[in-house]
XYZ file of C-alpha atoms in Angstrom:
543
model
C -43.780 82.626 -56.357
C -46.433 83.267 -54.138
C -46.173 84.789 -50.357
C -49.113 83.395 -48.869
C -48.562 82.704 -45.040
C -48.697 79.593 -43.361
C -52.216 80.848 -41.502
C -53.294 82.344 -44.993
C -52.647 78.815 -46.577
C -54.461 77.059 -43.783
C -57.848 79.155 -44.206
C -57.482 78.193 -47.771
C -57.519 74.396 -47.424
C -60.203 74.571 -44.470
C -62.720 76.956 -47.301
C -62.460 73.397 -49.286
C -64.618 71.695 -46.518
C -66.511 74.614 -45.132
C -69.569 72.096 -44.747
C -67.765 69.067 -43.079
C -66.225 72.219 -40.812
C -69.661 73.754 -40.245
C -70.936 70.319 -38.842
C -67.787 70.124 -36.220
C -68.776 73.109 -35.094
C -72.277 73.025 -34.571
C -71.435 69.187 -32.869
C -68.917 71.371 -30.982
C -71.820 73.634 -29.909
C -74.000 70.929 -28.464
C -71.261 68.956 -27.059
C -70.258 72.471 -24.829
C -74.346 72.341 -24.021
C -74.521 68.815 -23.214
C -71.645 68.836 -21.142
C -72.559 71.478 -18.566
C -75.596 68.836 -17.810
C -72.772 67.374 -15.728
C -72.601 69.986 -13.380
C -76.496 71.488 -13.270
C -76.974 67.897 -12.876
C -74.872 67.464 -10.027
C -76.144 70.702 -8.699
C -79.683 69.527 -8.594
C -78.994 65.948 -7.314
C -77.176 67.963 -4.149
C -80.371 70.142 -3.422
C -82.352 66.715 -3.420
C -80.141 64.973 -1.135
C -80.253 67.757 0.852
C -84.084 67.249 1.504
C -83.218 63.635 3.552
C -85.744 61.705 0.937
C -85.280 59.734 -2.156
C -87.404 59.982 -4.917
C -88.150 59.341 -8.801
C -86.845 63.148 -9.325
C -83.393 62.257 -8.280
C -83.603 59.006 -10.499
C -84.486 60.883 -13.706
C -82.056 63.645 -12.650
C -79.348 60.855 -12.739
C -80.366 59.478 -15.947
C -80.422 62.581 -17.595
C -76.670 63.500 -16.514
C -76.040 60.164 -17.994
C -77.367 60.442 -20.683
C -75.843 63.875 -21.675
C -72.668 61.947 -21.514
C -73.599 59.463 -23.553
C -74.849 62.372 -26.414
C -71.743 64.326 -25.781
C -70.001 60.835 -26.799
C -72.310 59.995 -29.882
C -71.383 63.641 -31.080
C -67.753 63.426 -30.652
C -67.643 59.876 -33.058
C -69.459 62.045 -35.589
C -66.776 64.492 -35.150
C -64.335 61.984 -35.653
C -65.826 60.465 -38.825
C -66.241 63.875 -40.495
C -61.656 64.410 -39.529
C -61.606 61.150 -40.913
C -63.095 61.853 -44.284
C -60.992 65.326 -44.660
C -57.983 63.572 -43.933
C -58.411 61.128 -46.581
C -59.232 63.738 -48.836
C -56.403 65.547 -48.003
C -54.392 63.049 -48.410
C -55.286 61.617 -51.886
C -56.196 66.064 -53.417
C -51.857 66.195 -52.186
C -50.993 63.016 -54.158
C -52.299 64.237 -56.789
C -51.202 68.252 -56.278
C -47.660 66.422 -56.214
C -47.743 64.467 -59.008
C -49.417 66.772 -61.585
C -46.716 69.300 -60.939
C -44.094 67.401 -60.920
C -43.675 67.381 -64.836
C -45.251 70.488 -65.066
C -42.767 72.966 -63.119
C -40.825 75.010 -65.267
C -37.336 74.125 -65.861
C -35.801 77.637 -64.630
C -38.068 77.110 -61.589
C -36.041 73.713 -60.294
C -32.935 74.421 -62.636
C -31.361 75.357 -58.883
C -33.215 72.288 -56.891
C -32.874 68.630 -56.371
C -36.164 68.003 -57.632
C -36.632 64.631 -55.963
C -35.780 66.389 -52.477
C -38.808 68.244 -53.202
C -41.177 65.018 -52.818
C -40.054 64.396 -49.023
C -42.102 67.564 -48.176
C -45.292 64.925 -49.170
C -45.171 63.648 -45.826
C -45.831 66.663 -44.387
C -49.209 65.991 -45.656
C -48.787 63.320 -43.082
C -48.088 66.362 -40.513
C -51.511 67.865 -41.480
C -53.257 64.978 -41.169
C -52.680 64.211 -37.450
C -52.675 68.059 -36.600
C -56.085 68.479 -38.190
C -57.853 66.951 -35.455
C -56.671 68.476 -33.011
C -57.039 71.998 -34.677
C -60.952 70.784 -35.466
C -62.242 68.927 -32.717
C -60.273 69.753 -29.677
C -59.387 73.295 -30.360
C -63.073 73.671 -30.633
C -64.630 71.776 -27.926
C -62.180 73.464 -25.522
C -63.185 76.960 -27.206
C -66.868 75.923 -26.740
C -66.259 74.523 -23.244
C -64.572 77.657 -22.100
C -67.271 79.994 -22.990
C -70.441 77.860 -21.910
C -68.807 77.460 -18.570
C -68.405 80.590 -18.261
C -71.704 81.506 -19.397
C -73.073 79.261 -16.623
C -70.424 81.115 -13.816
C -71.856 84.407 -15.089
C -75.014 83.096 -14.178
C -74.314 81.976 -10.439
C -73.122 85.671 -10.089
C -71.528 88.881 -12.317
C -68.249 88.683 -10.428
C -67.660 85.906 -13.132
C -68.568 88.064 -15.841
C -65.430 89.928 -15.216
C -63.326 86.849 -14.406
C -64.646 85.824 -17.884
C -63.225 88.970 -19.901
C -59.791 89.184 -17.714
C -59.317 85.163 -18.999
C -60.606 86.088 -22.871
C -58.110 88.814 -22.774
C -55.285 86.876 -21.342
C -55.241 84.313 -23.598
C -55.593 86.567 -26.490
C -52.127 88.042 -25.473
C -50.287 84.824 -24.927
C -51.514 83.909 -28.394
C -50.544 87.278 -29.927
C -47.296 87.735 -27.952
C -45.726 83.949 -28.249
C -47.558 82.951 -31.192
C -45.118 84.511 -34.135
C -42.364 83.888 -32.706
C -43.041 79.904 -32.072
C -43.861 79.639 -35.950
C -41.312 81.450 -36.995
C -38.426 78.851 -34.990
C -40.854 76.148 -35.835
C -40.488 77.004 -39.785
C -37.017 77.619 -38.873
C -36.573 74.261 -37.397
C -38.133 72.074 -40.265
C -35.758 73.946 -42.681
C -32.987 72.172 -41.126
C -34.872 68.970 -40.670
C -34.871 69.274 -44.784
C -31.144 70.083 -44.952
C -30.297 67.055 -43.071
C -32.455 64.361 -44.604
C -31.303 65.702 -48.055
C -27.784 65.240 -46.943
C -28.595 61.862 -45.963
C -29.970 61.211 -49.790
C -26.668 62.231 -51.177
C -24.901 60.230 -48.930
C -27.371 57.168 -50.026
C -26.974 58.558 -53.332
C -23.000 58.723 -53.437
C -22.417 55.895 -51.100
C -19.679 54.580 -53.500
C -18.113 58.096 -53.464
C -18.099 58.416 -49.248
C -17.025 54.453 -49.100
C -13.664 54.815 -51.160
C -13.176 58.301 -48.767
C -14.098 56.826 -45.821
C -11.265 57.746 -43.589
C -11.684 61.254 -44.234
C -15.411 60.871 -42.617
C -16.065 64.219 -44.374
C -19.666 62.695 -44.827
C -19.781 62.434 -40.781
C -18.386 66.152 -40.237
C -20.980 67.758 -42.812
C -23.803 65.789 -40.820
C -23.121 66.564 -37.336
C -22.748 70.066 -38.102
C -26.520 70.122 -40.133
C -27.885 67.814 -36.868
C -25.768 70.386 -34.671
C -28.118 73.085 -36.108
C -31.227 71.340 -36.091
C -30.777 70.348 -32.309
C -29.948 74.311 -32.054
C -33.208 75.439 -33.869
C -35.173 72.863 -32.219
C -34.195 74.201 -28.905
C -35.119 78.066 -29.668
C -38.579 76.301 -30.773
C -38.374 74.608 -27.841
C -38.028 77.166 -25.348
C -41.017 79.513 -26.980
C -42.732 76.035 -26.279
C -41.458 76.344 -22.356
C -42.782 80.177 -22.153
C -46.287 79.289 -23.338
C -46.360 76.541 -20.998
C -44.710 78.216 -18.051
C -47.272 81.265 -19.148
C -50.544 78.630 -19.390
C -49.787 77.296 -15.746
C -49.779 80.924 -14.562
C -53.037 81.323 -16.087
C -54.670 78.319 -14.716
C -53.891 79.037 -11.194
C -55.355 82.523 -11.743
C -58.377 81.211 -12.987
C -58.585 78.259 -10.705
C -57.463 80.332 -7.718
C -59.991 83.611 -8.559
C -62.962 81.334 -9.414
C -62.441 79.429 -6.010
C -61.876 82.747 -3.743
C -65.026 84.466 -5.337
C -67.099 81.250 -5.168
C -66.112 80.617 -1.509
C -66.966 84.118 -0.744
C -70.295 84.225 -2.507
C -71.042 80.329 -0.055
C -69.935 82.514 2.581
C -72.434 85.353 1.976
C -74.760 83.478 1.225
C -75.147 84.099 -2.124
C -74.458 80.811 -3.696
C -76.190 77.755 -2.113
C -73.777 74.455 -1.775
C -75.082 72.643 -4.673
C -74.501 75.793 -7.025
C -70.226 75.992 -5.471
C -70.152 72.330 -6.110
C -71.324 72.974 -9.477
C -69.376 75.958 -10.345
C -66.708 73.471 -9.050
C -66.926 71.037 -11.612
C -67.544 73.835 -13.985
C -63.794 75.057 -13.025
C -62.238 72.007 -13.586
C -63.501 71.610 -17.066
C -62.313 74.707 -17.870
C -58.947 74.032 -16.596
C -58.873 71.046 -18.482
C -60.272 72.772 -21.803
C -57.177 75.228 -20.957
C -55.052 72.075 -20.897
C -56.518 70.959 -24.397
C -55.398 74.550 -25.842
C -52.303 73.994 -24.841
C -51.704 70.753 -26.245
C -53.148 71.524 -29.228
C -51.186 74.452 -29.852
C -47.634 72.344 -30.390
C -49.755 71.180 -33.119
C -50.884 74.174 -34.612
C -47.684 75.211 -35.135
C -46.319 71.999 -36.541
C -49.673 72.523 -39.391
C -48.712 75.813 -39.905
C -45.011 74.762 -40.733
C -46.173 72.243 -42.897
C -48.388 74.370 -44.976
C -45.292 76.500 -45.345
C -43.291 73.172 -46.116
C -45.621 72.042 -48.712
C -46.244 75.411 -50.053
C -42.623 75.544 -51.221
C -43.521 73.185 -53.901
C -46.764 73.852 -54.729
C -45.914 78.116 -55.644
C -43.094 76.544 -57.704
C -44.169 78.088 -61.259
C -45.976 75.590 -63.663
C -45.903 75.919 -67.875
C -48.373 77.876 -69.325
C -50.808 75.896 -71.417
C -53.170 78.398 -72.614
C -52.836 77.151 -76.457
C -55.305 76.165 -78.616
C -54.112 75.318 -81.836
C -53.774 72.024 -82.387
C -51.582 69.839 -85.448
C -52.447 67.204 -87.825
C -51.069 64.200 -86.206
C -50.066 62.585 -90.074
C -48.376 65.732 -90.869
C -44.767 66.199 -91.307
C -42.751 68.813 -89.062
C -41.060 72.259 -90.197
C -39.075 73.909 -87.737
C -37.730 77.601 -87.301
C -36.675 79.745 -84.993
C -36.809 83.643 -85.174
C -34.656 86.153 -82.857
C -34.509 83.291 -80.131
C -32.733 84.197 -76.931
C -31.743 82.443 -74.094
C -30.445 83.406 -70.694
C -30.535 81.125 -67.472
C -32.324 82.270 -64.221
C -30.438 84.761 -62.651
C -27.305 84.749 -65.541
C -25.597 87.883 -66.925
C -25.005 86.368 -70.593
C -27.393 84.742 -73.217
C -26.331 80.944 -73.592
C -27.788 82.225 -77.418
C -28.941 85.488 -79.030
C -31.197 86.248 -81.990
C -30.807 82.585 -83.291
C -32.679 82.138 -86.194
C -32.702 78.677 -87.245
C -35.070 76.455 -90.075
C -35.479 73.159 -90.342
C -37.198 72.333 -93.383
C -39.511 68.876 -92.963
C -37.840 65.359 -92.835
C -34.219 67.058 -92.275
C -32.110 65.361 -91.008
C -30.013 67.938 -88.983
C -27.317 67.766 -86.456
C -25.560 70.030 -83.856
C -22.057 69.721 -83.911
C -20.891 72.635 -81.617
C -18.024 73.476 -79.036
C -18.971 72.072 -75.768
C -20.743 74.564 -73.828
C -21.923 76.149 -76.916
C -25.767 75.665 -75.639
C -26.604 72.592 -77.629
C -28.531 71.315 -75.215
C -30.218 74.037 -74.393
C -31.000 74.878 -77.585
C -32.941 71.227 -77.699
C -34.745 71.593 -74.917
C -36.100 75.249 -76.350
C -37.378 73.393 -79.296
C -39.126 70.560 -76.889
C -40.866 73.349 -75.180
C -39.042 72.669 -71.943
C -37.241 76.055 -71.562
C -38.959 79.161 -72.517
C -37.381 81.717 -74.579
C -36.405 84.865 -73.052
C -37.366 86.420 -76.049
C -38.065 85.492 -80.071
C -40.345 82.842 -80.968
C -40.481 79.191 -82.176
C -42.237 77.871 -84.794
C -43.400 74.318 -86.123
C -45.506 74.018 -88.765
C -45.244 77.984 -88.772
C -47.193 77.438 -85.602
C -46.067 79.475 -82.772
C -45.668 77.758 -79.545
C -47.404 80.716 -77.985
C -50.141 79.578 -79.512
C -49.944 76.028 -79.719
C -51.191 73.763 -77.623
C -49.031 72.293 -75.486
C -50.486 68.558 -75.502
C -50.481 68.769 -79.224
C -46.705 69.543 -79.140
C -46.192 66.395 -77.324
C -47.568 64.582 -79.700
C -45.845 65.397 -82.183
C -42.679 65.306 -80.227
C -39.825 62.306 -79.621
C -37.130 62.829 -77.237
C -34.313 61.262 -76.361
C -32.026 63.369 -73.867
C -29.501 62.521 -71.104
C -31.800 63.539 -68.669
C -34.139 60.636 -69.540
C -34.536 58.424 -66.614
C -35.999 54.684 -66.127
C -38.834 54.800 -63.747
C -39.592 51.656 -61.412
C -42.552 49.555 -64.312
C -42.384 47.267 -66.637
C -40.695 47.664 -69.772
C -43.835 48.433 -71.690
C -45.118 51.272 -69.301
C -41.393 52.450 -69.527
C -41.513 52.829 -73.380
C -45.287 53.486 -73.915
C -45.349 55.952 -70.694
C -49.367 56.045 -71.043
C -49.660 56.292 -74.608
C -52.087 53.903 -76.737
C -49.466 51.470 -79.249
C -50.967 48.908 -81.370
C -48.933 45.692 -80.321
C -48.112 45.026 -83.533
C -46.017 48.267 -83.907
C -44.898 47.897 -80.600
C -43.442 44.456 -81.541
C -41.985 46.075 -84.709
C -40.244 48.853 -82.664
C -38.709 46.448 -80.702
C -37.456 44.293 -83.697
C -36.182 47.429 -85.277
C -34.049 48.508 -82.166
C -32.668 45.382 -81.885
C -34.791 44.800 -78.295
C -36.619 41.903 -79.376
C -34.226 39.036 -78.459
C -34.001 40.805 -75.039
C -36.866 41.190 -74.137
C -37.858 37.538 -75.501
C -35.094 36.357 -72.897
C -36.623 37.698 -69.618
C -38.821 35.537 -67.842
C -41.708 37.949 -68.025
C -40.639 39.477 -71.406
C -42.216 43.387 -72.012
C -43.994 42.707 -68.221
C -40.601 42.703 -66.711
C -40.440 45.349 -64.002
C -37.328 48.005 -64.358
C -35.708 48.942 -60.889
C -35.452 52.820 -60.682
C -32.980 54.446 -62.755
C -32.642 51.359 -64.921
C -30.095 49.477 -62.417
C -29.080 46.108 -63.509
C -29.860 47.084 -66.460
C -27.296 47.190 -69.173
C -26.654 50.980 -70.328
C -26.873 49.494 -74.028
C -30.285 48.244 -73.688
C -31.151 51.081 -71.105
C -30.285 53.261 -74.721
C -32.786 51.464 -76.996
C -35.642 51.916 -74.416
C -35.206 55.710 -74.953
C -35.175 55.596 -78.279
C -38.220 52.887 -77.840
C -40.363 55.761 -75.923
C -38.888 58.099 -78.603
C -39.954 56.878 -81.690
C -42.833 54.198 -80.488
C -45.689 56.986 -81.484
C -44.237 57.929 -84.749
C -43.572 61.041 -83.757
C -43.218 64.148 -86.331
C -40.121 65.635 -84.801
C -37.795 63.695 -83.222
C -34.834 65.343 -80.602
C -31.564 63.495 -79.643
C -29.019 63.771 -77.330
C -26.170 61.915 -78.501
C -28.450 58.500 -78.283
C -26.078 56.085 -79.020
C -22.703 56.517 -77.042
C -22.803 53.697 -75.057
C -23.119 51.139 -78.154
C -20.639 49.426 -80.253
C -19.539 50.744 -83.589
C -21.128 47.903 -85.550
C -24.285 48.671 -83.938
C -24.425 52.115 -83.605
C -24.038 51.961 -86.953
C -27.258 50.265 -87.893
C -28.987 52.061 -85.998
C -27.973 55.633 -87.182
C -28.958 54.003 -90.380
C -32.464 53.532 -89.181
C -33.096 56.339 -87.582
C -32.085 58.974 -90.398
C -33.607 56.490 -93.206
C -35.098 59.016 -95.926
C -38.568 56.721 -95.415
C -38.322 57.495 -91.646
C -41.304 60.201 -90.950
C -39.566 62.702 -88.802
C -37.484 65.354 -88.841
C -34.545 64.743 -87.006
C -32.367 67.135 -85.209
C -29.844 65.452 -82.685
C -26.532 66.526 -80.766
C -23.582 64.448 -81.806
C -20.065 64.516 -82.585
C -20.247 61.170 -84.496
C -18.848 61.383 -87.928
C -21.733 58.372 -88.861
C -24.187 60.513 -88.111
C -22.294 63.877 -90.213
C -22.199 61.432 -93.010
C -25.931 60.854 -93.112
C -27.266 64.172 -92.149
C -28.785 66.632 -94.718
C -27.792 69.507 -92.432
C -25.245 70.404 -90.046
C -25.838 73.542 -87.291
C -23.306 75.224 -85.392
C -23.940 77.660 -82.709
């Protein structure tokens, strides 16, 4: 897993848009120029009404202030527009970041994690999205603002000069002092946010459980002691928060309070004329207020920064290795073998197996019919390329799966284990999942699996839409859409799970008959304790 920072993470994403982030800043740039108009402006209309007369200079004077407003406005919708696009873009390059790993994350990387917990860090995307403007357009117009007004103050005299370093140094310290520590309870913080809302899930989740316990309100204990932390963590965060602010109002009455001496002093000795103090005036307010923006802005740099580290969790989650090339015949039947396989869980002393060496000759009909805990399952999910052998090989088609490629595997593969799930589609996307079925043999799939009449019943027949997790659905006919997915490409190899506990003997039956017909054209290994499916099996394994 990787141990990228938060800040590290950031400078990644912002490299993606270097010239949307090249435009704020030069906007940024003329925005800080335009805006000292205001004052020089100012500064020049005084000197004229100083004179006693009126005249077309003071006119175009005026209209020039106003319009360096209106430019500083013009540039700050641009600024706005080019945000806009990045979040969008953000937004949709997450989406996708999400849902391509999802599938993709090794098994012994989530074997340990609610997996579905994992998608509520998403809306931290959300986080970014507000924060982003902030971090781009005000962070950098009051950056910008800061340093042309003091530019201009260094210009009415060098006392400023100095001001100038003491506040660039002073702020560099509050950053460097506070800064760690506020994104390190921030982080700390959103962990228990996480806690808590995942609580809530299994509460949603186990409803049934907590409502036939209720008097025992353990659901209510466990909750107000994960809010009790959260309000605890919040409030370290919080008080860093205080500190910086506390610290920021110091700083702005040194600033404010050093500019005004010097400038009074410089009126005084006649070194500044009025129209210059008023300007250096206005000048000090905007800086104040650019100080003001910096520290608004900074509650939302850290709440980026946590979400980078939020969202980071998920995305340094390991993926599977596709680096395969070799590809199978998609007509051709499927061998199977294993050589020296072991096994061993993340973080487990034993092997669940060691040195297995297994062969499956093509169109076998094989099942496992081991002791419960025996590592049947696992075993399957080895040979669908879900786990990854610790060490040893596997083979199909005397094609190593080192070496194969991994969509061509897939192919060739039909699974039905009792980790399938029903997504929230219609039945067709449920069974076909993407793939490309002629009708007609997704009709005959149907017929054969004993769906037809079903599906022929519902209002919208194959278009009907499936809640999540197939609810209201009858586990029988929740059963034959698995086996649907399973077998609706023909595949060359096809895995079980015990398929068919949940049907009736008569029809179980039937459908064991089906499946290991000898005109069938996969090789069949499947987990089962079914004598029906001992009797018709040309191979029994035990582990």
């Amino acid at each position: 897993m990787s141990t990228l920072s938060p800040v590290k993470r950031l400078w990644r994403l912002l490299k993606l848009y270097k010239p949307e982030i090249r435009q704020i800043y030069t906007y940024a740039v003329f925005i800080g120029v335009v805006n000292l108009s205001l004052p020089l402006g100012i500064q020049a209309i005084i000197n004229f009404l100083q004179t006693g007369q009126l005249s077309s200079s003071w006119f175009i004077l005026v209209i020039v202030v106003l319009l360096g407003i209106g430019v500083a406005g013009v540039l700050q919708v641009l600024q706005l527009r080019i945000v806009e696009n990045i979040q969008q873009d953000i937004f949709a390059r997450s989406a996708f970041e999400f849902a391509f790993r999802f599938p993709k994350m090794k098994a012994k990387e989530v074997d340990s994690i609610h997996a579905p917990e994992l998608a509520n860090r998403f809306f931290d995307t959300l986080t970014i999205q507000k924060g982003l403007p902030k971090i781009l357009i005000d962070l950098s117009l009051s950056t910008f603002q800061i340093f042309f007004g003091l530019l201009l103050l260094s210009v009415y005299s060098l006392y400023f000069i100095g001001m100038g370093l003491v506040m660039i140094l002073i702020l560099y310290l509050l950053v460097k002092i506070t800064g760690k520590i506020g994104l390190e309870t921030s982080i700390e913080e959103s962990k228990y946010k996480y806690r808590l809302v995942h609580w809530l899930e299994e509460i949603g989740r186990a409803r049934r459980t907590f409502q036939m316990n209720d008097p025992t309100a353990f659901h209510l204990g466990k909750t107000d002691n994960i809010t009790a932390d959260y309000i605890n963590s919040r409030e370290s965060h919080f008080k860093v928060l205080l500190d910086q602010f506390k610290s920021f109002v110091g700083f702005k009455i040194f600033i404010a309070a050093g500019i005004l001496v010097v400038g009074g002093l410089l009126v005084f000795n006649q070194q500044m004329n009025i129209g210059q103090f008023v300007a250096a005036e206005i000048v000090i307010i905007l800086i104040i207020n650019s100080v003001e923006k910096l520290l608004r802005v900074w509650d939302s740099v850290y709440d980026v920064l946590t979400a980078f580290d939020k969202i980071g969790f998920v995305t340094d989650l390991e993926l599977q290795q596709n680096n395969g090339q070799e590809v199978l015949s998609p007509s051709s039947d499927c061998s199977l073998s294993l050589k020296k396989a072991t096994f061993r869980h993340k973080d487990a002393l034993d092997p669940v197996f060691s040195d297995l060496d297994l062969t499956i000759p093509e169109r076998a009909r094989a099942v496992l019919n081991s002791e419960t805990g025996s590592g049947k399952s696992t075993l399957l999910q080895v040979i669908a390329g879900v786990q990854d052998l610790e060490s040893g090989d596997v083979l199909l088609n005397d094609v190593s799966y080192s070496v194969l490629s991994r969509k061509s595997l897939h192919q060739k593969l039909g699974i039905v284990f009792a980790s399938n799930q029903i997504f929230e589609a219609s039945i067709r996307e449920n069974i076909l999942v993407g793939r490309q079925v002629p009708e007609k043999e997704l009709l005959e799939v149907l017929r054969d699996l004993e769906l037809e009449d079903y599906v022929k019943g519902l209002p919208k027949g194959l278009e009907t839409i499936m809640d999540s997790g197939g609810r209201r659905t009858p586990r029988c006919v929740i059963q034959r859409i698995h086996l649907a997915r399973a077998i609706c490409h023909r595949p060359g190899l096809l895995l079980m799970e015990d398929p068919l506990a949940n049907l009736p003997t008569a029809e179980r039956v039937k459908l064991i008959e089906f499946l290991t017909d000898e005109q069938q054209p996969w090789t069949l290994v499947v987990i089962s304790d079914d004598e029906e499916w001992l009797k018709r099996s040309t191979m029994t394994v035990k582990l």
